[in-house]
């Protein structure tokens, strides 16, 4: 796209993102963006090519482009846009083309909230369509068997043509958005957006070659309230013009959002409880370990074998509890606001870990094979170290006896994700335990040295990955080793 208007408007306060503007121009063609003072901020190339002239300039009053109206200000009457309904549309307006011809167009205006440095402002996007443009009567494709089925669907369904105009809406739309289907048909679906981010996502889904798929958006109801919906968009067969329309399935996500907020609140309360409890347990534990050391120092010679064994068991249990408290504290801290994500070289982290584990690796004869030139990973450096440390430590703990013990780490990437794989040559994991091992306090068997682990290491890995918006899983069979896979977004 030749960014004619965009280049002129980048310095204008309040301009939406270039991605949104380019998407609007691809979908609707005749687009004008104005601010709350009715000044032109941006215009699509096709609008400039159609009309042009001295009045089509960034910063000019938009009402000057409709000179044949008795009261041009009514088209861009900004005050009327601030009503609760937030949508205005005019069926017939005449604009003057380059050749002096008066062209009747239908104009719809979309008020959009723009977040600039934490402060919200509004811009107004005018979408025009020539009335003389041949177009299919609203709903002409809708009154067939498929439409009769959709009319009875409990979920809201909207169909659009290749220009982003609504051709069909089922009765469930009214329950969700407060607008009967006849108020939506033959109007731009962009009218339902209330913010620049949601409009950008909606346009990206519907524009030619757009990103069709599933999105969560906030749409505007007729009463001015916002509703959070899950939108699934799919392309329809190409029209005569070669453009593809879309069908959108909308589901109310308000209840799910409330449930998620309640779950987040409960998780936060639980994490605070774990944090406080872990701190409270440290004091008596320090006393227990301290007195056991004094007992060994001052009275060790008086203890028989049974007494020394009991003392060993007390100290071992105390150290296990100390490890458990430390792990619980680390688990509760993951995802805190102080974390700083950046591009981290995983090989540098792994070399540090390899140096720290060298005595243990040498003692067990295990080879730790690192990637030679891995891509940079976008994450918190401390959490990345914890992730590798827990995965490698888990492999060393549970490999069991094998002929050539190895732990191999690979880091790769594709267009959207980074992939990490930690593979060992150990005894493997039964398929029925593949999910269980990521739960807190789940340790399938004692470690190689006979110690029982805390069962928190893999739970820490899972939480780190999830707070980085990734996923983790394991592939393994008994006797064939185990491979832990992690997928992280590139940004």
XYZ file of C-alpha atoms in Angstrom:
491
model
C 0.000 0.000 0.000
C 1.296 3.466 -0.871
C 1.077 5.274 2.501
C -0.118 8.596 1.034
C -2.154 9.824 3.965
C -0.129 7.918 6.527
C 3.130 9.671 5.792
C 1.450 13.058 6.177
C -0.362 12.143 9.350
C 2.274 10.448 11.440
C 3.074 13.670 13.262
C -0.583 14.424 14.013
C -1.587 13.865 17.627
C -4.125 11.083 18.103
C -3.458 9.078 14.940
C -4.202 5.317 15.313
C -1.575 2.711 14.508
C -0.385 2.315 10.919
C -1.383 -1.371 10.995
C -4.987 -0.413 11.783
C -5.077 2.283 9.098
C -3.669 0.012 6.411
C -6.129 -2.723 7.366
C -9.052 -0.301 7.162
C -7.942 0.912 3.743
C -7.662 -2.649 2.391
C -11.105 -3.550 3.676
C -13.193 -0.405 3.181
C -11.226 1.676 0.624
C -12.943 5.082 1.246
C -11.844 5.891 4.809
C -11.344 9.194 6.631
C -10.024 9.651 10.187
C -10.789 12.855 12.108
C -10.196 14.067 15.660
C -12.630 15.557 18.169
C -12.122 18.998 16.559
C -13.233 17.589 13.184
C -9.730 17.958 11.735
C -8.585 15.400 9.174
C -5.916 13.080 10.601
C -5.659 10.519 7.823
C -7.358 9.414 4.613
C -7.075 6.302 2.488
C -5.323 6.413 -0.880
C -8.524 5.575 -2.760
C -10.347 8.477 -1.131
C -7.521 10.853 -2.087
C -7.445 9.492 -5.642
C -11.228 9.792 -5.974
C -11.618 13.291 -4.595
C -8.278 15.012 -3.981
C -8.250 18.794 -4.110
C -7.137 21.446 -1.620
C -9.766 20.476 0.961
C -8.306 16.971 1.245
C -5.347 17.952 3.406
C -4.208 16.788 6.822
C -5.444 19.217 9.462
C -8.322 20.710 7.408
C -11.923 20.793 8.647
C -13.649 17.609 7.449
C -16.991 19.284 6.771
C -15.463 21.133 3.808
C -15.451 17.929 1.768
C -19.283 17.814 1.676
C -20.084 21.311 0.348
C -23.450 20.460 -1.219
C -25.159 19.653 2.070
C -27.299 22.445 3.560
C -25.525 21.830 6.864
C -22.266 19.956 6.279
C -21.520 19.926 9.996
C -24.194 17.315 10.576
C -22.052 14.624 8.951
C -19.265 15.128 11.437
C -21.286 16.407 14.393
C -18.833 15.214 17.003
C -21.108 15.905 19.973
C -23.660 13.428 18.713
C -20.929 10.782 18.610
C -20.470 11.019 22.370
C -23.943 9.733 23.171
C -24.182 6.404 24.981
C -25.018 4.662 21.729
C -21.724 5.843 20.218
C -22.687 5.109 16.584
C -23.906 7.481 13.885
C -24.638 6.820 10.227
C -26.020 8.805 7.305
C -27.577 7.090 4.328
C -26.856 9.739 1.764
C -24.112 12.360 1.469
C -22.624 13.915 -1.668
C -18.911 14.493 -2.086
C -17.223 16.182 -5.010
C -14.822 14.087 -7.106
C -11.749 15.355 -8.972
C -13.765 15.763 -12.151
C -16.354 17.962 -10.453
C -18.978 15.221 -10.317
C -21.094 14.957 -7.158
C -20.928 11.383 -5.897
C -23.640 10.135 -3.490
C -22.167 7.957 -0.767
C -23.333 6.235 2.385
C -21.218 7.244 5.385
C -20.874 5.457 8.722
C -18.844 6.949 11.564
C -17.073 4.829 14.198
C -15.871 6.548 17.414
C -12.703 4.822 18.626
C -10.861 5.182 21.935
C -7.109 5.742 21.524
C -4.673 5.194 24.410
C -1.803 7.672 24.208
C 0.717 7.564 27.053
C -1.895 6.317 29.510
C -4.504 8.936 28.568
C -7.579 8.032 26.561
C -8.709 10.210 23.654
C -11.136 9.670 20.788
C -10.854 9.698 17.043
C -13.652 9.155 14.533
C -13.350 6.861 11.544
C -15.683 7.681 8.652
C -16.304 4.778 6.255
C -17.926 5.691 2.936
C -19.426 3.551 0.176
C -20.798 4.894 -3.135
C -24.549 4.360 -3.262
C -24.345 3.696 -6.975
C -21.960 0.799 -6.306
C -23.744 -2.453 -7.240
C -24.200 -4.541 -4.154
C -26.178 -7.519 -3.138
C -29.417 -6.798 -1.276
C -29.001 -7.314 2.438
C -29.721 -10.874 3.372
C -30.119 -12.147 -0.203
C -27.888 -15.118 0.558
C -29.260 -15.565 4.033
C -32.772 -16.885 3.492
C -31.882 -20.406 2.572
C -31.689 -23.589 4.560
C -28.382 -22.637 6.164
C -29.816 -19.322 7.390
C -32.828 -21.083 8.860
C -30.454 -23.268 10.848
C -28.382 -20.268 11.964
C -31.545 -18.400 12.983
C -32.045 -21.080 15.637
C -28.432 -21.084 16.806
C -27.974 -20.004 20.442
C -24.646 -18.311 19.592
C -24.539 -15.011 17.735
C -23.611 -15.377 14.044
C -22.708 -12.528 11.674
C -21.798 -12.800 7.983
C -19.992 -10.053 6.064
C -19.236 -9.450 2.415
C -15.768 -8.875 0.994
C -15.944 -5.167 1.924
C -16.674 -5.758 5.601
C -20.393 -4.931 5.430
C -22.832 -7.129 7.346
C -25.011 -9.278 5.073
C -26.619 -11.435 7.745
C -27.070 -11.504 11.527
C -29.073 -14.111 13.406
C -31.543 -13.330 16.251
C -28.976 -14.269 18.926
C -27.015 -11.142 17.948
C -29.714 -8.977 19.491
C -29.400 -10.753 22.839
C -25.618 -10.341 22.815
C -25.237 -6.835 21.358
C -28.678 -5.312 21.953
C -29.230 -4.658 18.236
C -31.822 -6.418 16.094
C -30.387 -7.987 12.928
C -32.044 -5.400 10.650
C -30.040 -2.600 12.346
C -26.770 -4.335 11.501
C -27.335 -5.623 7.970
C -25.764 -3.537 5.233
C -23.630 -1.582 7.716
C -19.859 -1.833 8.377
C -19.061 -4.357 11.067
C -16.403 -1.909 12.278
C -19.257 -0.011 13.971
C -19.236 -2.620 16.719
C -15.672 -1.798 17.840
C -15.011 0.603 20.689
C -11.203 0.717 20.862
C -8.352 0.938 18.388
C -6.882 -2.403 19.519
C -10.158 -4.284 19.036
C -10.860 -2.599 15.696
C -7.351 -3.456 14.521
C -7.865 -7.119 15.462
C -11.281 -7.222 13.791
C -10.015 -5.615 10.584
C -7.015 -7.953 10.502
C -9.390 -10.923 10.568
C -11.673 -9.638 7.786
C -9.274 -7.854 5.422
C -8.210 -9.722 2.240
C -5.526 -12.195 3.227
C -6.196 -11.364 6.875
C -5.469 -13.470 9.916
C -8.643 -15.514 10.085
C -9.047 -17.363 13.353
C -10.076 -17.033 16.995
C -9.849 -13.786 18.978
C -11.193 -12.294 22.209
C -12.567 -8.802 21.554
C -14.556 -6.134 23.385
C -17.546 -4.990 21.295
C -19.995 -2.152 21.785
C -23.632 -2.822 22.678
C -26.531 -0.575 21.627
C -26.797 0.836 25.169
C -23.153 1.921 25.137
C -21.930 -0.854 27.432
C -19.055 -3.077 26.391
C -19.250 -6.846 26.185
C -16.310 -9.230 26.009
C -16.827 -11.832 23.317
C -14.930 -14.706 21.776
C -14.928 -14.262 17.988
C -14.156 -17.070 15.554
C -13.907 -15.881 11.931
C -13.917 -18.137 8.871
C -13.778 -17.164 5.170
C -16.723 -17.688 2.821
C -16.368 -18.626 -0.821
C -15.105 -15.794 -3.072
C -17.645 -13.329 -4.453
C -17.882 -12.251 -8.091
C -15.390 -9.470 -7.288
C -12.890 -12.079 -6.151
C -13.085 -10.940 -2.516
C -13.985 -13.355 0.261
C -16.613 -12.566 2.829
C -16.479 -13.950 6.349
C -18.752 -15.604 8.870
C -18.191 -14.770 12.533
C -19.306 -16.809 15.537
C -19.574 -14.656 18.696
C -19.826 -16.017 22.231
C -20.344 -14.016 25.402
C -17.224 -14.415 27.532
C -18.441 -12.242 30.439
C -19.079 -15.188 32.755
C -15.805 -16.827 31.779
C -13.981 -13.553 32.413
C -15.541 -13.239 35.860
C -14.641 -16.853 36.645
C -11.043 -16.240 35.511
C -10.788 -13.101 37.651
C -12.152 -15.033 40.639
C -9.664 -17.839 40.004
C -6.776 -15.363 39.736
C -7.875 -13.777 43.017
C -7.992 -17.159 44.770
C -4.611 -18.135 43.330
C -3.161 -14.855 44.588
C -4.590 -15.469 48.047
C -3.159 -19.004 48.020
C 0.260 -17.750 46.949
C 0.230 -15.153 49.748
C -0.726 -17.910 52.195
C 2.108 -20.162 50.976
C 4.556 -17.267 51.188
C 3.540 -16.400 54.753
C 3.442 -20.031 55.877
C 6.884 -20.730 54.438
C 8.356 -17.804 56.331
C 6.622 -18.865 59.559
C 7.991 -22.423 59.277
C 11.572 -21.272 58.871
C 11.999 -20.140 62.482
C 11.184 -23.470 64.206
C 13.111 -25.341 61.507
C 16.249 -23.285 62.138
C 15.889 -24.075 65.831
C 15.425 -27.797 65.147
C 18.518 -28.040 62.930
C 20.542 -25.880 65.309
C 19.777 -27.984 68.370
C 20.425 -31.220 66.445
C 23.898 -29.941 65.541
C 24.564 -29.020 69.180
C 23.341 -32.448 70.240
C 25.766 -34.129 67.840
C 28.678 -31.907 68.882
C 28.186 -32.130 72.657
C 26.608 -35.538 73.156
C 27.460 -37.480 69.983
C 30.031 -39.622 71.809
C 27.381 -40.720 74.336
C 24.926 -41.959 71.693
C 24.865 -45.591 70.637
C 24.279 -46.643 67.021
C 20.499 -46.420 67.383
C 20.666 -42.919 68.869
C 23.059 -41.744 66.111
C 20.689 -43.214 63.495
C 17.736 -41.344 65.005
C 19.755 -38.106 65.001
C 20.673 -38.666 61.329
C 16.992 -39.123 60.514
C 16.088 -35.880 62.333
C 18.718 -33.890 60.423
C 17.777 -35.472 57.093
C 14.094 -34.661 57.667
C 15.035 -31.104 58.626
C 17.079 -30.596 55.463
C 14.235 -32.035 53.377
C 11.847 -29.585 55.038
C 14.322 -26.754 54.384
C 14.458 -27.665 50.679
C 10.672 -27.881 50.585
C 10.194 -24.439 52.149
C 12.752 -22.924 49.773
C 10.992 -24.511 46.774
C 7.567 -23.333 47.945
C 8.873 -19.778 48.302
C 10.329 -19.893 44.799
C 7.063 -21.265 43.429
C 5.076 -18.449 45.064
C 7.441 -15.768 43.695
C 7.230 -16.795 40.042
C 5.345 -14.185 38.032
C 5.880 -11.320 40.487
C 5.976 -7.778 39.118
C 9.732 -7.443 39.656
C 10.611 -9.869 36.873
C 12.301 -8.310 33.834
C 12.142 -10.072 30.493
C 14.802 -9.540 27.858
C 16.653 -11.448 25.157
C 18.912 -13.941 26.936
C 21.654 -16.165 25.505
C 20.674 -19.658 26.719
C 24.182 -21.046 26.128
C 25.661 -18.631 28.687
C 23.068 -19.769 31.234
C 23.738 -23.428 30.454
C 27.523 -23.049 30.727
C 27.059 -21.570 34.203
C 24.788 -24.463 35.156
C 27.243 -26.998 33.721
C 30.074 -25.575 35.845
C 27.947 -25.777 38.996
C 26.878 -29.367 38.258
C 30.370 -30.597 37.265
C 31.078 -32.543 40.499
C 27.735 -34.319 40.239
C 28.148 -35.003 36.503
C 31.644 -36.419 37.048
C 30.486 -38.569 39.954
C 27.740 -40.200 37.886
C 29.647 -40.232 34.569
C 26.843 -38.256 32.905
C 27.520 -36.161 29.800
C 25.646 -32.828 29.541
C 25.436 -31.925 25.823
C 24.676 -28.234 25.161
C 23.511 -26.477 21.965
C 26.350 -24.791 20.092
C 24.672 -21.683 18.640
C 21.142 -21.417 20.043
C 18.832 -18.452 19.304
C 18.285 -15.810 21.964
C 15.279 -16.449 24.215
C 12.870 -13.732 25.386
C 12.405 -14.346 29.108
C 13.484 -13.391 32.605
C 17.168 -14.485 33.024
C 16.703 -15.822 36.577
C 13.635 -17.816 35.586
C 15.466 -19.277 32.577
C 18.244 -20.481 34.880
C 15.642 -22.028 37.221
C 13.931 -23.706 34.287
C 17.126 -25.368 33.012
C 18.330 -26.165 36.539
C 15.106 -27.972 37.460
C 14.889 -29.885 34.186
C 18.524 -31.024 34.231
C 18.358 -31.737 37.967
C 15.197 -33.788 37.441
C 16.956 -35.808 34.724
C 19.963 -36.483 36.960
C 17.713 -37.437 39.872
C 15.538 -39.919 38.024
C 17.557 -41.344 35.129
C 18.436 -44.445 37.091
C 21.266 -46.810 36.061
C 22.007 -46.801 32.320
C 24.979 -47.695 30.103
C 25.790 -44.227 28.699
C 23.996 -41.542 30.768
C 23.432 -38.382 28.763
C 21.352 -35.212 29.083
C 21.016 -33.348 25.774
C 19.612 -29.834 25.507
C 18.378 -28.363 22.204
C 17.063 -24.846 21.536
C 15.384 -24.047 18.190
C 12.930 -21.502 16.786
C 10.277 -20.969 14.134
C 8.372 -17.887 12.995
C 6.388 -17.519 16.247
C 8.002 -19.645 18.959
C 11.209 -20.850 20.569
C 11.424 -24.556 21.344
C 13.486 -26.086 24.149
C 14.012 -29.839 24.486
C 15.778 -31.566 27.409
C 16.342 -35.245 26.599
C 17.807 -37.938 28.863
C 18.713 -41.602 28.355
C 17.180 -42.783 31.613
C 14.456 -45.224 32.592
C 11.555 -43.166 31.222
C 8.087 -42.302 32.521
C 4.853 -44.240 32.188
C 2.295 -42.498 29.900
C -0.320 -42.331 32.686
C 2.056 -40.152 34.723
C 2.906 -37.607 32.009
C 0.512 -34.996 33.446
C 0.852 -35.955 37.095
C 4.580 -35.202 37.311
C 3.917 -31.454 36.777
C 1.700 -31.259 39.863
C 3.011 -29.981 43.204
C 4.374 -32.636 45.597
C 4.290 -35.365 42.934
C 7.497 -37.418 42.928
C 7.118 -40.825 41.315
C 10.141 -42.492 42.892
C 13.218 -41.737 45.043
C 16.176 -40.134 43.308
C 19.271 -42.060 42.245
C 20.936 -41.508 45.645
C 17.873 -42.731 47.528
C 16.566 -39.289 48.544
C 12.870 -38.490 48.098
C 12.509 -35.212 46.216
C 10.180 -32.376 47.179
C 8.007 -32.927 44.103
C 8.065 -29.207 43.291
C 10.799 -28.920 40.621
C 8.608 -29.688 37.603
C 5.749 -27.639 39.072
C 8.185 -24.693 39.128
C 9.071 -25.377 35.481
C 5.393 -25.438 34.513
C 4.614 -22.174 36.297
C 7.624 -20.395 34.775
C 6.583 -21.516 31.297
C 2.944 -20.521 31.808
C 3.842 -17.049 33.131
C 5.859 -16.622 29.912
C 2.710 -17.593 27.923
C 4.216 -20.896 26.815
C 3.494 -24.581 27.307
C 5.429 -27.627 28.545
C 4.922 -31.355 28.038
C 6.856 -34.623 28.170
C 7.319 -37.466 25.695
C 8.510 -40.710 27.238
C 8.068 -44.455 27.500
C 9.499 -46.811 30.115
C 13.055 -47.819 29.214
C 13.346 -45.200 26.418
C 14.347 -42.071 28.335
C 12.326 -38.855 28.528
C 12.191 -35.638 26.521
C 10.729 -32.507 28.103
C 9.497 -30.008 25.512
C 8.961 -26.294 26.134
C 7.452 -23.803 23.684
C 7.829 -20.072 24.388
C 6.577 -17.119 22.293
C 9.301 -15.107 20.610
C 7.886 -11.903 22.157
